[in-house]
Amino acid sequence: MAEFVAARRAGKPSPHTVAAYDRDLRAVAECVAGVLGREPEEIGVAELATGVMRRAFAEFAASRAASSVLRAWSTWNQFFGFLVSEGAVHGNPMAGVTRPRVQRSEPKPLVGEDTPERLLEAVAAGCRRARDPWPERDVAVVALALVTGLRSAELLELRVDSLCGRPGERRLRVVGKGERVRWVPVEAPMEALLEAYLTSRQQRFGVVVQGADPLLVDRRGNALRRGGLQYLVQQCYRHAGVNDRVTKGALVHALRHTFATRLAEDGASVTEIMRLLGHSSVVSAQAYIGVTAQAQRAAAGVNRTYGVVRRVAGRSDGSVRE
């Protein structure tokens, strides 16, 4: 198994993906051991026949969600493909192991036509009652998620110099799933909010912000982490009075879904939305669709959330560059 995981590293998977490979291999191996009545290290790959794997996956699936079972099935399918290429086994038994069908979850945007505006206005006004309030940071985080649609992990990976380009043509360099890089346009009002936040950050900590520094930080100046981001957004919902308009369990992802649904409602094409969201399925479509950077910027720019971002940004620096 270690050789397989090492071979996968050539494809530059994320640390999370590597950890998932290892976790899925070990968990199912334990089930195989239960089926055969021996310890995992005593079992040879030649014993991993279709019937054994089918029974092992039935045991593995008993207490796990369909998505977890499907991921493990994919990992073991790749593992056997590796063994076949190495000449360790003659065939891949996973073809005989049923894999679950996972239904796509429905989008969970913020409920209510005016909810994004209400949320941003309240956060910008300092509604979040924290021990150490920092409204410039809070509104920058919420607005950035609403007008870029980034995943939580993508937001947390941003650096100060991830924002590139000339004024009026700014864009974010985003490293998404599978280490795929995409560029997301950022309009002038959002740029103004980020500048106001970075200025407040320098004043707050007395340290000049460097390009390689994390873009989003906590109230101590350390890189914002997943739990901190979720708590921040949850508190913004609560203090803005929109907690009842957030689908249970959505949190940061509700902002991403709001971004996508608003673009769709306001006329952006499915292809542009997919590209802006960084969905992997758009890769196969790129050969057939000639899309320009200007079209992507136009698609992002029709997001009507920018209306309230302009108002908020205008209060932050006294003017908004158009």
PDB file of C-alpha atoms in Angstrom:
ATOM      1  CA  MET A   1       0.000   0.000   0.000  1.00  0.00           C
ATOM      2  CA  ALA A   2       2.860   2.341   0.794  1.00  0.00           C
ATOM      3  CA  GLU A   3       4.215   1.904  -2.750  1.00  0.00           C
ATOM      4  CA  PHE A   4       0.817   2.823  -4.205  1.00  0.00           C
ATOM      5  CA  VAL A   5       0.528   5.982  -2.086  1.00  0.00           C
ATOM      6  CA  ALA A   6       4.103   6.923  -3.048  1.00  0.00           C
ATOM      7  CA  ALA A   7       3.266   6.443  -6.744  1.00  0.00           C
ATOM      8  CA  ARG A   8       0.204   8.693  -6.409  1.00  0.00           C
ATOM      9  CA  ARG A   9       2.407  11.543  -5.180  1.00  0.00           C
ATOM     10  CA  ALA A  10       3.736  11.996  -8.726  1.00  0.00           C
ATOM     11  CA  GLY A  11       0.353  13.508  -9.603  1.00  0.00           C
ATOM     12  CA  LYS A  12       0.844  16.188  -6.910  1.00  0.00           C
ATOM     13  CA  PRO A  13      -2.314  15.393  -4.911  1.00  0.00           C
ATOM     14  CA  SER A  14      -3.117  17.573  -1.924  1.00  0.00           C
ATOM     15  CA  PRO A  15      -2.134  16.384   1.576  1.00  0.00           C
ATOM     16  CA  HIS A  16      -5.843  15.804   2.247  1.00  0.00           C
ATOM     17  CA  THR A  17      -6.080  13.481  -0.761  1.00  0.00           C
ATOM     18  CA  VAL A  18      -3.001  11.511   0.289  1.00  0.00           C
ATOM     19  CA  ALA A  19      -4.404  11.145   3.795  1.00  0.00           C
ATOM     20  CA  ALA A  20      -7.722   9.951   2.332  1.00  0.00           C
ATOM     21  CA  TYR A  21      -5.906   7.312   0.223  1.00  0.00           C
ATOM     22  CA  ASP A  22      -4.166   5.952   3.287  1.00  0.00           C
ATOM     23  CA  ARG A  23      -7.290   6.067   5.449  1.00  0.00           C
ATOM     24  CA  ASP A  24      -9.478   4.261   2.887  1.00  0.00           C
ATOM     25  CA  LEU A  25      -6.886   1.579   2.190  1.00  0.00           C
ATOM     26  CA  ARG A  26      -6.419   0.803   5.868  1.00  0.00           C
ATOM     27  CA  ALA A  27     -10.108   0.851   6.761  1.00  0.00           C
ATOM     28  CA  VAL A  28     -11.120  -1.571   4.017  1.00  0.00           C
ATOM     29  CA  ALA A  29      -8.056  -3.744   4.740  1.00  0.00           C
ATOM     30  CA  GLU A  30      -9.384  -4.155   8.273  1.00  0.00           C
ATOM     31  CA  CYS A  31     -12.684  -5.365   6.804  1.00  0.00           C
ATOM     32  CA  VAL A  32     -10.816  -7.779   4.523  1.00  0.00           C
ATOM     33  CA  ALA A  33      -9.017  -9.117   7.576  1.00  0.00           C
ATOM     34  CA  GLY A  34     -12.360  -9.662   9.276  1.00  0.00           C
ATOM     35  CA  VAL A  35     -13.667 -11.559   6.252  1.00  0.00           C
ATOM     36  CA  LEU A  36     -10.602 -13.828   6.112  1.00  0.00           C
ATOM     37  CA  GLY A  37     -10.172 -14.129   9.858  1.00  0.00           C
ATOM     38  CA  ARG A  38      -6.549 -12.989   9.889  1.00  0.00           C
ATOM     39  CA  GLU A  39      -4.531  -9.856  10.601  1.00  0.00           C
ATOM     40  CA  PRO A  40      -4.192  -7.380   7.689  1.00  0.00           C
ATOM     41  CA  GLU A  41      -0.401  -7.788   7.471  1.00  0.00           C
ATOM     42  CA  GLU A  42      -0.807 -11.555   7.042  1.00  0.00           C
ATOM     43  CA  ILE A  43      -2.904 -11.233   3.874  1.00  0.00           C
ATOM     44  CA  GLY A  44      -1.341 -11.327   0.409  1.00  0.00           C
ATOM     45  CA  VAL A  45      -2.711  -9.406  -2.572  1.00  0.00           C
ATOM     46  CA  ALA A  46      -3.374 -12.676  -4.405  1.00  0.00           C
ATOM     47  CA  GLU A  47      -6.094 -13.400  -1.832  1.00  0.00           C
ATOM     48  CA  LEU A  48      -8.036 -10.245  -2.669  1.00  0.00           C
ATOM     49  CA  ALA A  49     -10.544 -11.924  -4.960  1.00  0.00           C
ATOM     50  CA  THR A  50     -13.840 -10.398  -6.057  1.00  0.00           C
ATOM     51  CA  GLY A  51     -15.860 -12.292  -3.467  1.00  0.00           C
ATOM     52  CA  VAL A  52     -13.574 -11.195  -0.644  1.00  0.00           C
ATOM     53  CA  MET A  53     -13.658  -7.567  -1.712  1.00  0.00           C
ATOM     54  CA  ARG A  54     -17.419  -7.663  -2.151  1.00  0.00           C
ATOM     55  CA  ARG A  55     -17.928  -8.925   1.406  1.00  0.00           C
ATOM     56  CA  ALA A  56     -15.334  -6.490   2.792  1.00  0.00           C
ATOM     57  CA  PHE A  57     -17.050  -3.508   1.147  1.00  0.00           C
ATOM     58  CA  ALA A  58     -20.442  -4.669   2.406  1.00  0.00           C
ATOM     59  CA  GLU A  59     -19.041  -4.554   5.948  1.00  0.00           C
ATOM     60  CA  PHE A  60     -17.292  -1.222   5.298  1.00  0.00           C
ATOM     61  CA  ALA A  61     -20.493   0.342   3.917  1.00  0.00           C
ATOM     62  CA  ALA A  62     -22.688  -0.723   6.822  1.00  0.00           C
ATOM     63  CA  SER A  63     -21.794   2.256   8.992  1.00  0.00           C
ATOM     64  CA  ARG A  64     -20.712   4.837   6.420  1.00  0.00           C
ATOM     65  CA  ALA A  65     -22.300   7.353   4.085  1.00  0.00           C
ATOM     66  CA  ALA A  66     -22.588   6.546   0.392  1.00  0.00           C
ATOM     67  CA  SER A  67     -20.098   9.287  -0.500  1.00  0.00           C
ATOM     68  CA  SER A  68     -17.470   7.757   1.807  1.00  0.00           C
ATOM     69  CA  VAL A  69     -18.030   4.292   0.339  1.00  0.00           C
ATOM     70  CA  LEU A  70     -17.748   5.655  -3.197  1.00  0.00           C
ATOM     71  CA  ARG A  71     -14.483   7.417  -2.372  1.00  0.00           C
ATOM     72  CA  ALA A  72     -13.064   4.218  -0.844  1.00  0.00           C
ATOM     73  CA  TRP A  73     -14.215   2.215  -3.878  1.00  0.00           C
ATOM     74  CA  SER A  74     -12.374   4.655  -6.146  1.00  0.00           C
ATOM     75  CA  THR A  75      -9.226   4.400  -4.014  1.00  0.00           C
ATOM     76  CA  TRP A  76      -9.226   0.610  -4.126  1.00  0.00           C
ATOM     77  CA  ASN A  77      -9.988   0.621  -7.839  1.00  0.00           C
ATOM     78  CA  GLN A  78      -6.884   2.763  -8.373  1.00  0.00           C
ATOM     79  CA  PHE A  79      -4.914   0.534  -5.994  1.00  0.00           C
ATOM     80  CA  PHE A  80      -5.738  -2.589  -7.999  1.00  0.00           C
ATOM     81  CA  GLY A  81      -4.951  -0.750 -11.218  1.00  0.00           C
ATOM     82  CA  PHE A  82      -1.525  -0.054  -9.749  1.00  0.00           C
ATOM     83  CA  LEU A  83      -1.090  -3.718  -8.746  1.00  0.00           C
ATOM     84  CA  VAL A  84      -2.012  -4.861 -12.276  1.00  0.00           C
ATOM     85  CA  SER A  85       0.501  -2.458 -13.824  1.00  0.00           C
ATOM     86  CA  GLU A  86       3.165  -3.774 -11.448  1.00  0.00           C
ATOM     87  CA  GLY A  87       2.363  -7.387 -12.337  1.00  0.00           C
ATOM     88  CA  ALA A  88       1.394  -8.201  -8.738  1.00  0.00           C
ATOM     89  CA  VAL A  89      -2.131  -9.388  -9.691  1.00  0.00           C
ATOM     90  CA  HIS A  90      -3.701 -10.510 -12.978  1.00  0.00           C
ATOM     91  CA  GLY A  91      -6.903  -8.479 -12.807  1.00  0.00           C
ATOM     92  CA  ASN A  92      -8.928  -5.861 -10.969  1.00  0.00           C
ATOM     93  CA  PRO A  93     -11.667  -7.407  -8.791  1.00  0.00           C
ATOM     94  CA  MET A  94     -13.380  -4.072  -8.161  1.00  0.00           C
ATOM     95  CA  ALA A  95     -15.442  -4.457 -11.330  1.00  0.00           C
ATOM     96  CA  GLY A  96     -17.441  -7.019  -9.379  1.00  0.00           C
ATOM     97  CA  VAL A  97     -17.927  -4.815  -6.312  1.00  0.00           C
ATOM     98  CA  THR A  98     -21.051  -2.672  -6.428  1.00  0.00           C
ATOM     99  CA  ARG A  99     -20.465   1.015  -5.868  1.00  0.00           C
ATOM    100  CA  PRO A 100     -23.196   3.277  -4.497  1.00  0.00           C
ATOM    101  CA  ARG A 101     -24.872   6.010  -6.436  1.00  0.00           C
ATOM    102  CA  VAL A 102     -24.477   9.359  -4.748  1.00  0.00           C
ATOM    103  CA  GLN A 103     -27.166  11.889  -5.506  1.00  0.00           C
ATOM    104  CA  ARG A 104     -25.981  15.423  -6.022  1.00  0.00           C
ATOM    105  CA  SER A 105     -26.952  17.643  -3.132  1.00  0.00           C
ATOM    106  CA  GLU A 106     -29.144  20.607  -3.895  1.00  0.00           C
ATOM    107  CA  PRO A 107     -27.590  24.106  -3.731  1.00  0.00           C
ATOM    108  CA  LYS A 108     -28.078  25.789  -0.363  1.00  0.00           C
ATOM    109  CA  PRO A 109     -27.903  29.551  -0.945  1.00  0.00           C
ATOM    110  CA  LEU A 110     -28.996  32.094   1.624  1.00  0.00           C
ATOM    111  CA  VAL A 111     -32.773  32.220   1.705  1.00  0.00           C
ATOM    112  CA  GLY A 112     -34.446  35.510   0.846  1.00  0.00           C
ATOM    113  CA  GLU A 113     -33.979  37.984  -1.970  1.00  0.00           C
ATOM    114  CA  ASP A 114     -32.367  40.658   0.199  1.00  0.00           C
ATOM    115  CA  THR A 115     -30.388  38.431   2.575  1.00  0.00           C
ATOM    116  CA  PRO A 116     -26.877  39.022   1.113  1.00  0.00           C
ATOM    117  CA  GLU A 117     -27.451  42.788   1.174  1.00  0.00           C
ATOM    118  CA  ARG A 118     -28.818  42.667   4.693  1.00  0.00           C
ATOM    119  CA  LEU A 119     -25.891  40.540   5.853  1.00  0.00           C
ATOM    120  CA  LEU A 120     -23.191  42.727   4.326  1.00  0.00           C
ATOM    121  CA  GLU A 121     -24.726  45.985   5.481  1.00  0.00           C
ATOM    122  CA  ALA A 122     -25.024  44.709   9.053  1.00  0.00           C
ATOM    123  CA  VAL A 123     -21.497  43.280   9.193  1.00  0.00           C
ATOM    124  CA  ALA A 124     -20.001  46.465   7.720  1.00  0.00           C
ATOM    125  CA  ALA A 125     -21.838  48.465  10.380  1.00  0.00           C
ATOM    126  CA  GLY A 126     -20.147  46.415  13.097  1.00  0.00           C
ATOM    127  CA  CYS A 127     -23.090  44.237  14.112  1.00  0.00           C
ATOM    128  CA  ARG A 128     -20.827  41.400  15.221  1.00  0.00           C
ATOM    129  CA  ARG A 129     -20.325  41.906  18.945  1.00  0.00           C
ATOM    130  CA  ALA A 130     -16.937  40.337  19.599  1.00  0.00           C
ATOM    131  CA  ARG A 131     -14.511  40.901  22.463  1.00  0.00           C
ATOM    132  CA  ASP A 132     -12.087  42.414  19.990  1.00  0.00           C
ATOM    133  CA  PRO A 133     -14.244  43.736  17.105  1.00  0.00           C
ATOM    134  CA  TRP A 134     -12.761  44.006  13.644  1.00  0.00           C
ATOM    135  CA  PRO A 135     -15.549  44.894  11.195  1.00  0.00           C
ATOM    136  CA  GLU A 136     -13.121  45.644   8.318  1.00  0.00           C
ATOM    137  CA  ARG A 137     -11.875  42.058   8.407  1.00  0.00           C
ATOM    138  CA  ASP A 138     -15.322  40.552   8.914  1.00  0.00           C
ATOM    139  CA  VAL A 139     -16.941  42.343   5.984  1.00  0.00           C
ATOM    140  CA  ALA A 140     -13.936  41.613   3.749  1.00  0.00           C
ATOM    141  CA  VAL A 141     -14.281  37.876   4.460  1.00  0.00           C
ATOM    142  CA  VAL A 142     -18.034  37.718   3.916  1.00  0.00           C
ATOM    143  CA  ALA A 143     -17.989  39.937   0.820  1.00  0.00           C
ATOM    144  CA  LEU A 144     -15.062  38.024  -0.709  1.00  0.00           C
ATOM    145  CA  ALA A 145     -16.923  34.740  -0.360  1.00  0.00           C
ATOM    146  CA  LEU A 146     -20.115  36.239  -1.796  1.00  0.00           C
ATOM    147  CA  VAL A 147     -18.530  37.785  -4.910  1.00  0.00           C
ATOM    148  CA  THR A 148     -15.985  35.068  -5.754  1.00  0.00           C
ATOM    149  CA  GLY A 149     -17.720  31.854  -4.705  1.00  0.00           C
ATOM    150  CA  LEU A 150     -14.505  30.358  -3.306  1.00  0.00           C
ATOM    151  CA  ARG A 151     -14.543  27.209  -1.217  1.00  0.00           C
ATOM    152  CA  SER A 152     -13.492  27.490   2.435  1.00  0.00           C
ATOM    153  CA  ALA A 153     -10.136  25.847   1.760  1.00  0.00           C
ATOM    154  CA  GLU A 154      -9.513  28.171  -1.195  1.00  0.00           C
ATOM    155  CA  LEU A 155     -10.235  31.259   0.903  1.00  0.00           C
ATOM    156  CA  LEU A 156      -7.830  30.081   3.587  1.00  0.00           C
ATOM    157  CA  GLU A 157      -5.059  29.384   1.060  1.00  0.00           C
ATOM    158  CA  LEU A 158      -5.116  32.932  -0.344  1.00  0.00           C
ATOM    159  CA  ARG A 159      -2.026  35.079   0.123  1.00  0.00           C
ATOM    160  CA  VAL A 160      -1.828  38.865  -0.054  1.00  0.00           C
ATOM    161  CA  ASP A 161      -0.170  38.619  -3.461  1.00  0.00           C
ATOM    162  CA  SER A 162      -2.908  36.281  -4.724  1.00  0.00           C
ATOM    163  CA  LEU A 163      -4.609  39.533  -5.783  1.00  0.00           C
ATOM    164  CA  CYS A 164      -2.947  40.460  -9.082  1.00  0.00           C
ATOM    165  CA  GLY A 165      -3.415  42.795 -12.009  1.00  0.00           C
ATOM    166  CA  ARG A 166      -3.855  46.483 -12.653  1.00  0.00           C
ATOM    167  CA  PRO A 167      -6.472  48.614 -10.859  1.00  0.00           C
ATOM    168  CA  GLY A 168      -9.846  47.922 -12.400  1.00  0.00           C
ATOM    169  CA  GLU A 169      -8.630  44.575 -13.750  1.00  0.00           C
ATOM    170  CA  ARG A 170      -7.754  42.787 -10.525  1.00  0.00           C
ATOM    171  CA  ARG A 171      -8.089  39.033 -10.282  1.00  0.00           C
ATOM    172  CA  LEU A 172      -7.433  36.379  -7.668  1.00  0.00           C
ATOM    173  CA  ARG A 173      -5.108  33.469  -8.291  1.00  0.00           C
ATOM    174  CA  VAL A 174      -6.957  30.563  -6.706  1.00  0.00           C
ATOM    175  CA  VAL A 175      -5.528  27.086  -6.129  1.00  0.00           C
ATOM    176  CA  GLY A 176      -8.478  24.711  -6.115  1.00  0.00           C
ATOM    177  CA  LYS A 177      -9.043  20.995  -5.874  1.00  0.00           C
ATOM    178  CA  GLY A 178      -6.321  18.869  -7.403  1.00  0.00           C
ATOM    179  CA  GLU A 179      -3.973  21.864  -7.253  1.00  0.00           C
ATOM    180  CA  ARG A 180      -5.742  23.315 -10.301  1.00  0.00           C
ATOM    181  CA  VAL A 181      -5.215  27.061 -10.660  1.00  0.00           C
ATOM    182  CA  ARG A 182      -7.940  29.403 -11.837  1.00  0.00           C
ATOM    183  CA  TRP A 183      -8.273  33.184 -11.993  1.00  0.00           C
ATOM    184  CA  VAL A 184     -11.345  34.853 -10.519  1.00  0.00           C
ATOM    185  CA  PRO A 185     -12.070  38.499 -11.429  1.00  0.00           C
ATOM    186  CA  VAL A 186     -12.371  41.004  -8.588  1.00  0.00           C
ATOM    187  CA  GLU A 187     -14.200  44.257  -9.228  1.00  0.00           C
ATOM    188  CA  ALA A 188     -13.151  47.657  -7.880  1.00  0.00           C
ATOM    189  CA  PRO A 189     -15.568  47.725  -4.896  1.00  0.00           C
ATOM    190  CA  MET A 190     -14.244  44.415  -3.565  1.00  0.00           C
ATOM    191  CA  GLU A 191     -10.699  45.616  -4.140  1.00  0.00           C
ATOM    192  CA  ALA A 192     -11.498  48.711  -2.048  1.00  0.00           C
ATOM    193  CA  LEU A 193     -12.843  46.555   0.782  1.00  0.00           C
ATOM    194  CA  LEU A 194      -9.689  44.435   0.748  1.00  0.00           C
ATOM    195  CA  GLU A 195      -7.482  47.525   0.795  1.00  0.00           C
ATOM    196  CA  ALA A 196      -9.437  48.946   3.753  1.00  0.00           C
ATOM    197  CA  TYR A 197      -9.064  45.628   5.562  1.00  0.00           C
ATOM    198  CA  LEU A 198      -5.303  45.411   4.898  1.00  0.00           C
ATOM    199  CA  THR A 199      -4.846  49.009   6.064  1.00  0.00           C
ATOM    200  CA  SER A 200      -6.723  48.242   9.280  1.00  0.00           C
ATOM    201  CA  ARG A 201      -4.602  45.113   9.699  1.00  0.00           C
ATOM    202  CA  GLN A 202      -1.349  47.062   9.504  1.00  0.00           C
ATOM    203  CA  GLN A 203      -2.668  49.603  12.007  1.00  0.00           C
ATOM    204  CA  ARG A 204      -3.945  46.873  14.289  1.00  0.00           C
ATOM    205  CA  PHE A 205      -0.702  44.876  14.505  1.00  0.00           C
ATOM    206  CA  GLY A 206       1.865  47.533  13.599  1.00  0.00           C
ATOM    207  CA  VAL A 207       3.448  45.262  11.006  1.00  0.00           C
ATOM    208  CA  VAL A 208       3.783  45.877   7.270  1.00  0.00           C
ATOM    209  CA  VAL A 209       1.834  43.240   5.381  1.00  0.00           C
ATOM    210  CA  GLN A 210       4.003  41.250   2.943  1.00  0.00           C
ATOM    211  CA  GLY A 211       2.897  39.628  -0.308  1.00  0.00           C
ATOM    212  CA  ALA A 212       3.528  36.083   0.933  1.00  0.00           C
ATOM    213  CA  ASP A 213       1.485  36.624   4.116  1.00  0.00           C
ATOM    214  CA  PRO A 214      -1.912  34.927   4.408  1.00  0.00           C
ATOM    215  CA  LEU A 215      -4.654  37.212   3.139  1.00  0.00           C
ATOM    216  CA  LEU A 216      -7.116  36.324   5.888  1.00  0.00           C
ATOM    217  CA  VAL A 217      -6.000  36.325   9.522  1.00  0.00           C
ATOM    218  CA  ASP A 218      -7.574  35.919  12.936  1.00  0.00           C
ATOM    219  CA  ARG A 219      -7.706  38.604  15.625  1.00  0.00           C
ATOM    220  CA  ARG A 220      -4.174  37.680  16.745  1.00  0.00           C
ATOM    221  CA  GLY A 221      -2.720  38.123  13.271  1.00  0.00           C
ATOM    222  CA  ASN A 222      -2.280  34.410  12.604  1.00  0.00           C
ATOM    223  CA  ALA A 223      -3.529  32.732   9.448  1.00  0.00           C
ATOM    224  CA  LEU A 224      -7.266  32.151   9.681  1.00  0.00           C
ATOM    225  CA  ARG A 225      -8.048  28.443   9.931  1.00  0.00           C
ATOM    226  CA  ARG A 226     -11.097  26.403   8.978  1.00  0.00           C
ATOM    227  CA  GLY A 227     -12.709  26.421  12.416  1.00  0.00           C
ATOM    228  CA  GLY A 228     -12.096  30.138  12.823  1.00  0.00           C
ATOM    229  CA  LEU A 229     -13.605  30.896   9.421  1.00  0.00           C
ATOM    230  CA  GLN A 230     -16.712  28.859  10.167  1.00  0.00           C
ATOM    231  CA  TYR A 231     -17.142  30.517  13.557  1.00  0.00           C
ATOM    232  CA  LEU A 232     -16.655  33.996  12.076  1.00  0.00           C
ATOM    233  CA  VAL A 233     -19.278  33.439   9.368  1.00  0.00           C
ATOM    234  CA  GLN A 234     -21.692  31.805  11.796  1.00  0.00           C
ATOM    235  CA  GLN A 235     -21.395  34.756  14.167  1.00  0.00           C
ATOM    236  CA  CYS A 236     -21.930  37.210  11.311  1.00  0.00           C
ATOM    237  CA  TYR A 237     -25.147  35.391  10.392  1.00  0.00           C
ATOM    238  CA  ARG A 238     -26.356  35.474  13.980  1.00  0.00           C
ATOM    239  CA  HIS A 239     -25.579  39.109  14.740  1.00  0.00           C
ATOM    240  CA  ALA A 240     -26.907  40.259  11.358  1.00  0.00           C
ATOM    241  CA  GLY A 241     -30.222  38.591  12.179  1.00  0.00           C
ATOM    242  CA  VAL A 242     -30.199  36.220   9.195  1.00  0.00           C
ATOM    243  CA  ASN A 243     -29.444  32.967  11.028  1.00  0.00           C
ATOM    244  CA  ASP A 244     -32.903  31.635  10.148  1.00  0.00           C
ATOM    245  CA  ARG A 245     -32.139  32.188   6.458  1.00  0.00           C
ATOM    246  CA  VAL A 246     -29.160  29.798   6.409  1.00  0.00           C
ATOM    247  CA  THR A 247     -29.757  26.140   5.574  1.00  0.00           C
ATOM    248  CA  LYS A 248     -28.544  23.906   8.384  1.00  0.00           C
ATOM    249  CA  GLY A 249     -24.925  22.852   7.903  1.00  0.00           C
ATOM    250  CA  ALA A 250     -24.242  25.253   5.013  1.00  0.00           C
ATOM    251  CA  LEU A 251     -22.270  28.039   6.758  1.00  0.00           C
ATOM    252  CA  VAL A 252     -19.456  29.220   4.423  1.00  0.00           C
ATOM    253  CA  HIS A 253     -20.750  27.074   1.574  1.00  0.00           C
ATOM    254  CA  ALA A 254     -24.024  29.009   1.667  1.00  0.00           C
ATOM    255  CA  LEU A 255     -22.073  32.065   0.471  1.00  0.00           C
ATOM    256  CA  ARG A 256     -20.578  30.047  -2.412  1.00  0.00           C
ATOM    257  CA  HIS A 257     -24.008  28.750  -3.398  1.00  0.00           C
ATOM    258  CA  THR A 258     -25.454  32.261  -3.190  1.00  0.00           C
ATOM    259  CA  PHE A 259     -22.727  33.461  -5.564  1.00  0.00           C
ATOM    260  CA  ALA A 260     -23.592  30.758  -8.101  1.00  0.00           C
ATOM    261  CA  THR A 261     -27.361  31.052  -7.924  1.00  0.00           C
ATOM    262  CA  ARG A 262     -27.284  34.841  -8.226  1.00  0.00           C
ATOM    263  CA  LEU A 263     -25.077  34.648 -11.296  1.00  0.00           C
ATOM    264  CA  ALA A 264     -27.464  32.149 -12.872  1.00  0.00           C
ATOM    265  CA  GLU A 265     -30.466  34.319 -12.070  1.00  0.00           C
ATOM    266  CA  ASP A 266     -28.772  37.392 -13.506  1.00  0.00           C
ATOM    267  CA  GLY A 267     -27.840  35.834 -16.845  1.00  0.00           C
ATOM    268  CA  ALA A 268     -24.363  34.311 -16.557  1.00  0.00           C
ATOM    269  CA  SER A 269     -23.948  31.139 -18.594  1.00  0.00           C
ATOM    270  CA  VAL A 270     -23.603  27.714 -17.012  1.00  0.00           C
ATOM    271  CA  THR A 271     -20.135  27.386 -18.506  1.00  0.00           C
ATOM    272  CA  GLU A 272     -18.927  30.623 -16.949  1.00  0.00           C
ATOM    273  CA  ILE A 273     -20.384  29.720 -13.577  1.00  0.00           C
ATOM    274  CA  MET A 274     -18.641  26.353 -13.704  1.00  0.00           C
ATOM    275  CA  ARG A 275     -15.333  27.987 -14.550  1.00  0.00           C
ATOM    276  CA  LEU A 276     -15.647  30.594 -11.844  1.00  0.00           C
ATOM    277  CA  LEU A 277     -16.520  27.922  -9.279  1.00  0.00           C
ATOM    278  CA  GLY A 278     -13.590  25.723 -10.339  1.00  0.00           C
ATOM    279  CA  HIS A 279     -15.645  22.607 -11.041  1.00  0.00           C
ATOM    280  CA  SER A 280     -13.451  19.897 -12.579  1.00  0.00           C
ATOM    281  CA  SER A 281     -16.066  18.891 -15.153  1.00  0.00           C
ATOM    282  CA  VAL A 282     -15.451  22.091 -17.092  1.00  0.00           C
ATOM    283  CA  VAL A 283     -11.961  20.855 -18.037  1.00  0.00           C
ATOM    284  CA  SER A 284     -13.357  18.469 -20.645  1.00  0.00           C
ATOM    285  CA  ALA A 285     -15.513  21.250 -22.081  1.00  0.00           C
ATOM    286  CA  GLN A 286     -12.721  23.779 -22.520  1.00  0.00           C
ATOM    287  CA  ALA A 287     -11.687  22.288 -25.856  1.00  0.00           C
ATOM    288  CA  TYR A 288     -15.138  23.029 -27.290  1.00  0.00           C
ATOM    289  CA  ILE A 289     -15.870  26.389 -25.753  1.00  0.00           C
ATOM    290  CA  GLY A 290     -13.887  29.477 -26.656  1.00  0.00           C
ATOM    291  CA  VAL A 291     -14.231  31.631 -23.572  1.00  0.00           C
ATOM    292  CA  THR A 292     -12.244  34.824 -23.084  1.00  0.00           C
ATOM    293  CA  ALA A 293     -11.042  36.449 -19.883  1.00  0.00           C
ATOM    294  CA  GLN A 294     -13.279  39.395 -20.730  1.00  0.00           C
ATOM    295  CA  ALA A 295     -16.298  37.099 -20.783  1.00  0.00           C
ATOM    296  CA  GLN A 296     -15.394  35.721 -17.370  1.00  0.00           C
ATOM    297  CA  ARG A 297     -15.068  39.218 -15.954  1.00  0.00           C
ATOM    298  CA  ALA A 298     -18.420  40.177 -17.457  1.00  0.00           C
ATOM    299  CA  ALA A 299     -20.001  37.064 -15.953  1.00  0.00           C
ATOM    300  CA  ALA A 300     -18.615  37.846 -12.495  1.00  0.00           C
ATOM    301  CA  GLY A 301     -19.496  41.515 -12.817  1.00  0.00           C
ATOM    302  CA  VAL A 302     -23.234  40.913 -13.301  1.00  0.00           C
ATOM    303  CA  ASN A 303     -23.410  39.615  -9.729  1.00  0.00           C
ATOM    304  CA  ARG A 304     -25.844  42.070  -8.136  1.00  0.00           C
ATOM    305  CA  THR A 305     -24.203  41.567  -4.743  1.00  0.00           C
ATOM    306  CA  TYR A 306     -21.675  44.105  -6.005  1.00  0.00           C
ATOM    307  CA  GLY A 307     -24.338  46.765  -5.483  1.00  0.00           C
ATOM    308  CA  VAL A 308     -24.105  46.520  -1.708  1.00  0.00           C
ATOM    309  CA  VAL A 309     -20.327  45.940  -1.861  1.00  0.00           C
ATOM    310  CA  ARG A 310     -20.027  49.306  -3.624  1.00  0.00           C
ATOM    311  CA  ARG A 311     -21.977  51.011  -0.851  1.00  0.00           C
ATOM    312  CA  VAL A 312     -19.955  49.321   1.875  1.00  0.00           C
ATOM    313  CA  ALA A 313     -16.655  50.037   0.123  1.00  0.00           C
ATOM    314  CA  GLY A 314     -17.644  53.681  -0.304  1.00  0.00           C
ATOM    315  CA  ARG A 315     -18.066  54.047   3.434  1.00  0.00           C
ATOM    316  CA  SER A 316     -14.703  52.363   4.037  1.00  0.00           C
ATOM    317  CA  ASP A 317     -12.517  54.741   2.055  1.00  0.00           C
ATOM    318  CA  GLY A 318     -14.795  57.634   1.167  1.00  0.00           C
ATOM    319  CA  SER A 319     -14.867  56.830  -2.530  1.00  0.00           C
ATOM    320  CA  VAL A 320     -15.297  53.990  -4.951  1.00  0.00           C
ATOM    321  CA  ARG A 321     -13.207  53.654  -8.053  1.00  0.00           C
ATOM    322  CA  GLU A 322     -15.235  52.813 -11.106  1.00  0.00           C
TER     323      GLU A 322
END
